[in-house]
mmCIF file of C-alpha atoms in Angstrom:
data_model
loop_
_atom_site.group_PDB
_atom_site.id
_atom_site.type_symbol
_atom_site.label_atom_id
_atom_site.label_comp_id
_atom_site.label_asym_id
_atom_site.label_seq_id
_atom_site.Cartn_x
_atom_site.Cartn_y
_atom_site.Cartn_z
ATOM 1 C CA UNK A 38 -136.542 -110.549 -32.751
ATOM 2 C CA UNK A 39 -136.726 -106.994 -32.497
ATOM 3 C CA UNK A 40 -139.275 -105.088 -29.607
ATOM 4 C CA UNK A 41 -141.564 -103.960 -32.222
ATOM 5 C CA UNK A 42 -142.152 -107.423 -33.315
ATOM 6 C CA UNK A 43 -142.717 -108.843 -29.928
ATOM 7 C CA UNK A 44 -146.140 -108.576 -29.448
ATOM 8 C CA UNK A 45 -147.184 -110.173 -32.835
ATOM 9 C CA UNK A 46 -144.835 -113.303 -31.905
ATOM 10 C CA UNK A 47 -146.445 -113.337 -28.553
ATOM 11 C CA UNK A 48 -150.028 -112.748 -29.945
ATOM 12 C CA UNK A 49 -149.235 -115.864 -32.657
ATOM 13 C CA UNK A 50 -148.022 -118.316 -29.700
ATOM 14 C CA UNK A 51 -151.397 -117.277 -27.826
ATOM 15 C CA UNK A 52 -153.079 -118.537 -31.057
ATOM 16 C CA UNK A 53 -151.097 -121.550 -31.041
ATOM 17 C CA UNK A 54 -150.489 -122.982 -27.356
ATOM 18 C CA UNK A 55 -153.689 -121.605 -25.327
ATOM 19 C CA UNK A 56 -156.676 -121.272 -28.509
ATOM 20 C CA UNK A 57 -155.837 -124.089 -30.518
ATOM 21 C CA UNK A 58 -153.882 -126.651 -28.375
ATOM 22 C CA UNK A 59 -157.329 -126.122 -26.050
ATOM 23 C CA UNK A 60 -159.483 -125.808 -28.521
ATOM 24 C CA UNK A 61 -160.857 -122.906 -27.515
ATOM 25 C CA UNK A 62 -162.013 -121.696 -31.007
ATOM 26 C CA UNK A 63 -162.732 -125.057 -33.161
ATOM 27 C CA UNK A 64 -161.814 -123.159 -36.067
ATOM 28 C CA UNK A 65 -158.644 -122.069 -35.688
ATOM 29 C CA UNK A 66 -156.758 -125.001 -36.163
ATOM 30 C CA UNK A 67 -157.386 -125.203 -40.082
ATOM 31 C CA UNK A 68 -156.482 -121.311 -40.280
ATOM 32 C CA UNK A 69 -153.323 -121.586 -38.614
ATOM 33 C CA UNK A 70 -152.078 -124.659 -40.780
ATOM 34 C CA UNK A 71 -153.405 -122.685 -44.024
ATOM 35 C CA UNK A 72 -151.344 -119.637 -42.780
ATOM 36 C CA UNK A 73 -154.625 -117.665 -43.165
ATOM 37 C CA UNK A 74 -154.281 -115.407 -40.277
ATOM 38 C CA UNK A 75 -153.209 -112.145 -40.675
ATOM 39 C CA UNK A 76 -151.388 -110.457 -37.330
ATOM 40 C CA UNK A 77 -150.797 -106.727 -37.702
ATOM 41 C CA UNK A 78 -150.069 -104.301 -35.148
ATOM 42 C CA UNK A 79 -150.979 -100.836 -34.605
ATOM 43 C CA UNK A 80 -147.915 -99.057 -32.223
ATOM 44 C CA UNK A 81 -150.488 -95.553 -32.145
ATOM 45 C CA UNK A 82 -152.000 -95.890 -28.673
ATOM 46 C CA UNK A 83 -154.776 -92.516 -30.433
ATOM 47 C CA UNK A 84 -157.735 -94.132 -30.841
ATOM 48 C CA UNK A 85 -157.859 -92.452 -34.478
ATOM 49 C CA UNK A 86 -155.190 -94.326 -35.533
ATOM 50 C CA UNK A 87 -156.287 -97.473 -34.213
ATOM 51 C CA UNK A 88 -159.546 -97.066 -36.441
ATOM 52 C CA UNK A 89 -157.398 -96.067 -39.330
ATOM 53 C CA UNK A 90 -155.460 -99.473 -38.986
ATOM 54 C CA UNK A 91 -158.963 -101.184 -38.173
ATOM 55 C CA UNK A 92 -160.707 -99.757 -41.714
ATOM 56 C CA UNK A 93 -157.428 -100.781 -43.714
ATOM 57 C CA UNK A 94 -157.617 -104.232 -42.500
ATOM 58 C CA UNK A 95 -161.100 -104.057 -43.575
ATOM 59 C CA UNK A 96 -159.606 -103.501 -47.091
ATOM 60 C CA UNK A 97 -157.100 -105.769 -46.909
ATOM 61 C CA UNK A 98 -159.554 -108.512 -46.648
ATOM 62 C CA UNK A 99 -162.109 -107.059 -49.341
ATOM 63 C CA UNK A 100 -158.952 -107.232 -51.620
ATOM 64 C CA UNK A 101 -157.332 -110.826 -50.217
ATOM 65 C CA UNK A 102 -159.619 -113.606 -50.549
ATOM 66 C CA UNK A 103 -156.998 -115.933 -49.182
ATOM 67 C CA UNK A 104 -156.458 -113.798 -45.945
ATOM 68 C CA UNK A 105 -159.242 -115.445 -43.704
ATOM 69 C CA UNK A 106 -158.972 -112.914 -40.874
ATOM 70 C CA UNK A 107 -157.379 -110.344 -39.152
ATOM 71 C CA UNK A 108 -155.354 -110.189 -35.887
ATOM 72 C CA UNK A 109 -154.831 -106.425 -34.858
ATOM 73 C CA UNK A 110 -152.879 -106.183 -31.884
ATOM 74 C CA UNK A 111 -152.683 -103.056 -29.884
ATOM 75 C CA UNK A 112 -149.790 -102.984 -27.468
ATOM 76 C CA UNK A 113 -149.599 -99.538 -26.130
ATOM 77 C CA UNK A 114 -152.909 -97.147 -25.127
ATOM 78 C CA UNK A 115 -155.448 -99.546 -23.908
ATOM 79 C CA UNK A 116 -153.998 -101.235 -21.021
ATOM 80 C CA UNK A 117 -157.195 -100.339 -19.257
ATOM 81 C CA UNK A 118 -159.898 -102.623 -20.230
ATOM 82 C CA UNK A 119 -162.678 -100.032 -19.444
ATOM 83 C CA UNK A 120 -160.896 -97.741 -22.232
ATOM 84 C CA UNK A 121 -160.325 -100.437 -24.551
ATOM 85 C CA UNK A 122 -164.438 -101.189 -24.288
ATOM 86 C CA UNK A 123 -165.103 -97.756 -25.463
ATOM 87 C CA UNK A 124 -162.351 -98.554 -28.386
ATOM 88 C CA UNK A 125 -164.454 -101.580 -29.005
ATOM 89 C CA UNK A 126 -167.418 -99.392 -29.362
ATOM 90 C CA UNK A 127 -166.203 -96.850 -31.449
ATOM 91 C CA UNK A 128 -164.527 -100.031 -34.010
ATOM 92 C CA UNK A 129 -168.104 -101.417 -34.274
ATOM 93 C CA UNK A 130 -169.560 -98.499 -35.029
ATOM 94 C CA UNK A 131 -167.228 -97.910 -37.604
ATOM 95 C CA UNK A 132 -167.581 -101.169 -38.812
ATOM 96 C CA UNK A 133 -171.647 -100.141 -39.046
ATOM 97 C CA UNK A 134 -170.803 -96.795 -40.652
ATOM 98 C CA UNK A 135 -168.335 -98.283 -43.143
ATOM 99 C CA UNK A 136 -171.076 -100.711 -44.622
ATOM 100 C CA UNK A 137 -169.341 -103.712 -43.516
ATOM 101 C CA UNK A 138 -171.867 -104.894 -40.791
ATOM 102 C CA UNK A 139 -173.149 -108.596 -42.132
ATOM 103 C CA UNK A 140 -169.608 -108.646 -43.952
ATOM 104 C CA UNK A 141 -167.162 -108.596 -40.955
ATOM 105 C CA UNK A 142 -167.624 -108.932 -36.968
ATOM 106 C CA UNK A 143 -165.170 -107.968 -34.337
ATOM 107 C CA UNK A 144 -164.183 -110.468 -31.423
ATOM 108 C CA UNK A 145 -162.385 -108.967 -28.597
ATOM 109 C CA UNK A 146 -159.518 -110.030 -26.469
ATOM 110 C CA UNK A 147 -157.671 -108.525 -23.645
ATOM 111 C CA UNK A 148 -155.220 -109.375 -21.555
ATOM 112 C CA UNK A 149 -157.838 -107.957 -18.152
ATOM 113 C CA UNK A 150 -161.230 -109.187 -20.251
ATOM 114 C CA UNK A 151 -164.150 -109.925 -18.080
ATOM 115 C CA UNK A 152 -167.383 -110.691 -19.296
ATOM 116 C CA UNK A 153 -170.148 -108.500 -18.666
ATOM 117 C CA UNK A 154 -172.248 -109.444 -15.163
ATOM 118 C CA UNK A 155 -168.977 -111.317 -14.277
ATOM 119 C CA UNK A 156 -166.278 -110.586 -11.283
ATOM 120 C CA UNK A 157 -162.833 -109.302 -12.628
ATOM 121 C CA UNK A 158 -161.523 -112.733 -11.334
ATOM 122 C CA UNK A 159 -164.057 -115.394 -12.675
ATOM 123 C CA UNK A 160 -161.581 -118.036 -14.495
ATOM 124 C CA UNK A 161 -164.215 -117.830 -16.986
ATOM 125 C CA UNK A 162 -162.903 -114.116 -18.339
ATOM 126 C CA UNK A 163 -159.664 -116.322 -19.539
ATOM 127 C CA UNK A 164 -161.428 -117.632 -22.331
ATOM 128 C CA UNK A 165 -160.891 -113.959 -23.565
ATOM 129 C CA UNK A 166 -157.819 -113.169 -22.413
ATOM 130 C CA UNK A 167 -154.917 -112.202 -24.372
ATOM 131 C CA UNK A 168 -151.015 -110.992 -24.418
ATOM 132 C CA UNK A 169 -152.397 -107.955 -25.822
ATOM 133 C CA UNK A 170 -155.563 -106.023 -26.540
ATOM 134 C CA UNK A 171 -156.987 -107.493 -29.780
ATOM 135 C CA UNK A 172 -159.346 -106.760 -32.195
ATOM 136 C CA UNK A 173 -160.390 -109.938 -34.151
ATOM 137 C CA UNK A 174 -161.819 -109.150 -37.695
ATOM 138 C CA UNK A 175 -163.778 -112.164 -38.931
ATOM 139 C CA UNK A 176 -165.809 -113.054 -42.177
ATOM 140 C CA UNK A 177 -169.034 -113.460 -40.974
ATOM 141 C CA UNK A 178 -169.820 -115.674 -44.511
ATOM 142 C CA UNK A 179 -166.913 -117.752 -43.323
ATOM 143 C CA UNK A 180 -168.034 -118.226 -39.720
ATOM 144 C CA UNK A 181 -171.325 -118.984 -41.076
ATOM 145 C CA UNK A 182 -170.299 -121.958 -42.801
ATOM 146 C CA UNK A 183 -167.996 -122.742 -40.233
ATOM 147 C CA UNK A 184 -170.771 -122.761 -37.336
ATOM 148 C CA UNK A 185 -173.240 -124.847 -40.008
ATOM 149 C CA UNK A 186 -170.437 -128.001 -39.804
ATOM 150 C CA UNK A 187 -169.905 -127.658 -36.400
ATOM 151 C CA UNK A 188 -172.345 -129.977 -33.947
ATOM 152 C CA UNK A 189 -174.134 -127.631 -31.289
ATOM 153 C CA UNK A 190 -171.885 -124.152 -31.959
ATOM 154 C CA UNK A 191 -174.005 -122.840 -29.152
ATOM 155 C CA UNK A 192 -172.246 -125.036 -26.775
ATOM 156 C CA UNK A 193 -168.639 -123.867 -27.485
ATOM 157 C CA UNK A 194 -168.781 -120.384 -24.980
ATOM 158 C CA UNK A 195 -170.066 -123.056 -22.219
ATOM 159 C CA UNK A 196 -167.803 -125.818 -23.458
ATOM 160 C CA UNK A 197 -164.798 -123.271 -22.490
ATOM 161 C CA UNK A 198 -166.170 -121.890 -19.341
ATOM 162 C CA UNK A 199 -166.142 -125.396 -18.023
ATOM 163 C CA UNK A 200 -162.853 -125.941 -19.380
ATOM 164 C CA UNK A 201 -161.545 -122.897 -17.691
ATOM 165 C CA UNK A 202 -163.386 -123.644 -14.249
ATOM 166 C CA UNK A 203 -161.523 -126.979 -14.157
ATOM 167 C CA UNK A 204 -157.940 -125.546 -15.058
ATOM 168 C CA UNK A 205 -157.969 -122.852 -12.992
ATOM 169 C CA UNK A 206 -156.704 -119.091 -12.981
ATOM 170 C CA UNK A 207 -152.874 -120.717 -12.318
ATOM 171 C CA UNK A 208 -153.381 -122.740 -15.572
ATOM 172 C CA UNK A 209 -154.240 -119.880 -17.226
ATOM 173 C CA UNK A 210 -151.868 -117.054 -15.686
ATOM 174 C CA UNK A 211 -149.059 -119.784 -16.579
ATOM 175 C CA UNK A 212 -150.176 -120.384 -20.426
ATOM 176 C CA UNK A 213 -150.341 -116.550 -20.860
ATOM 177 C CA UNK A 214 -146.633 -116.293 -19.225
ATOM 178 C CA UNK A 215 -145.368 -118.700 -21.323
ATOM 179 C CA UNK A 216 -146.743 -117.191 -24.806
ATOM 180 C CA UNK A 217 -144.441 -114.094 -24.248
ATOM 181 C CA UNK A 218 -141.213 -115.720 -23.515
ATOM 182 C CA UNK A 219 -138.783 -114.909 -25.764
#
């Protein structure tokens, strides 16, 4: 495996052994055994290019039915979590400006995430933790339907916190290790 395609290995064992062998996103499991997902990479830490990636995914999925969403991993230029939140910002605004709000939403993931109103080292924040900074794009028609056959979907953010709070960061820190061994 060459560097360049290191993080979208790593970024494919996250999906695998920490958000579907936990559950962590009840939907994932069908997309990764249709081979749905889409992982792409952007190696352009300019913010500019980032979006340019971002609004050809965007396309991509207008144009491929069978491609249920979109995995766009950003290894280099938002280390940072505080600058990666203002590159979340500027992707949902483009998302707005684009005419794709109600169409698509963007999920975030970061390898420093912490959730708003929480402290950097709440377990919790591993719920949202990744190999990489990640920009989910997801079909908000699909997670519709998805969240309609799912008992309680309002339970699953609280469902992982637990899970997390029970684990414990050195469950977590060791998962995340393990997806980027080569």
């Amino acid at each position: 495996m060459t560097e360049q395609q290191q993080p979208i290995a790593h970024t494919e064992n996250w999906v695998r052994q920490v958000i579907m062998k936990y559950n962590l996103c009840p939907f994932a499991r069908q997309e990764v055994e249709r081979g749905s997902i889409r992982y792409v990479m952007t190696d352009d830490p300019q913010p500019a290019a980032v979006l340019e990636t971002l609004m050809a995914e965007f396309h991509v999925l207008d144009e491929q039915p069978e491609v249920e969403t979109t995995l766009l991993i950003i290894p280099r230029g938002f280390e940072g979590f505080y600058p990666y939140l203002d590159l979340v910002d500027l992707a949902d605004a483009l998302l707005c400006e684009q005419g794709y709000e109600g169409c698509y939403q963007l999920a975030s993931f970061h390898p420093d995430y912490c959730f708003e109103g929480e402290p950097q080292d709440d377990v919790a924040n591993y719920t949202n933790r990744s190999p990489y900074p990640t920009l989910h794009i997801i079909r908000e028609a699909s997670m519709e339907q998805a969240l309609d056959q799912y008992d309680q979907p309002e339970s699953i953010p609280e469902r992982n916190i637990e899970f997390a709070r029970r684990r414990g960061r050195d469950f977590f820190v060791q998962l995340l290790a393990q997806c980027v061994k080569p």
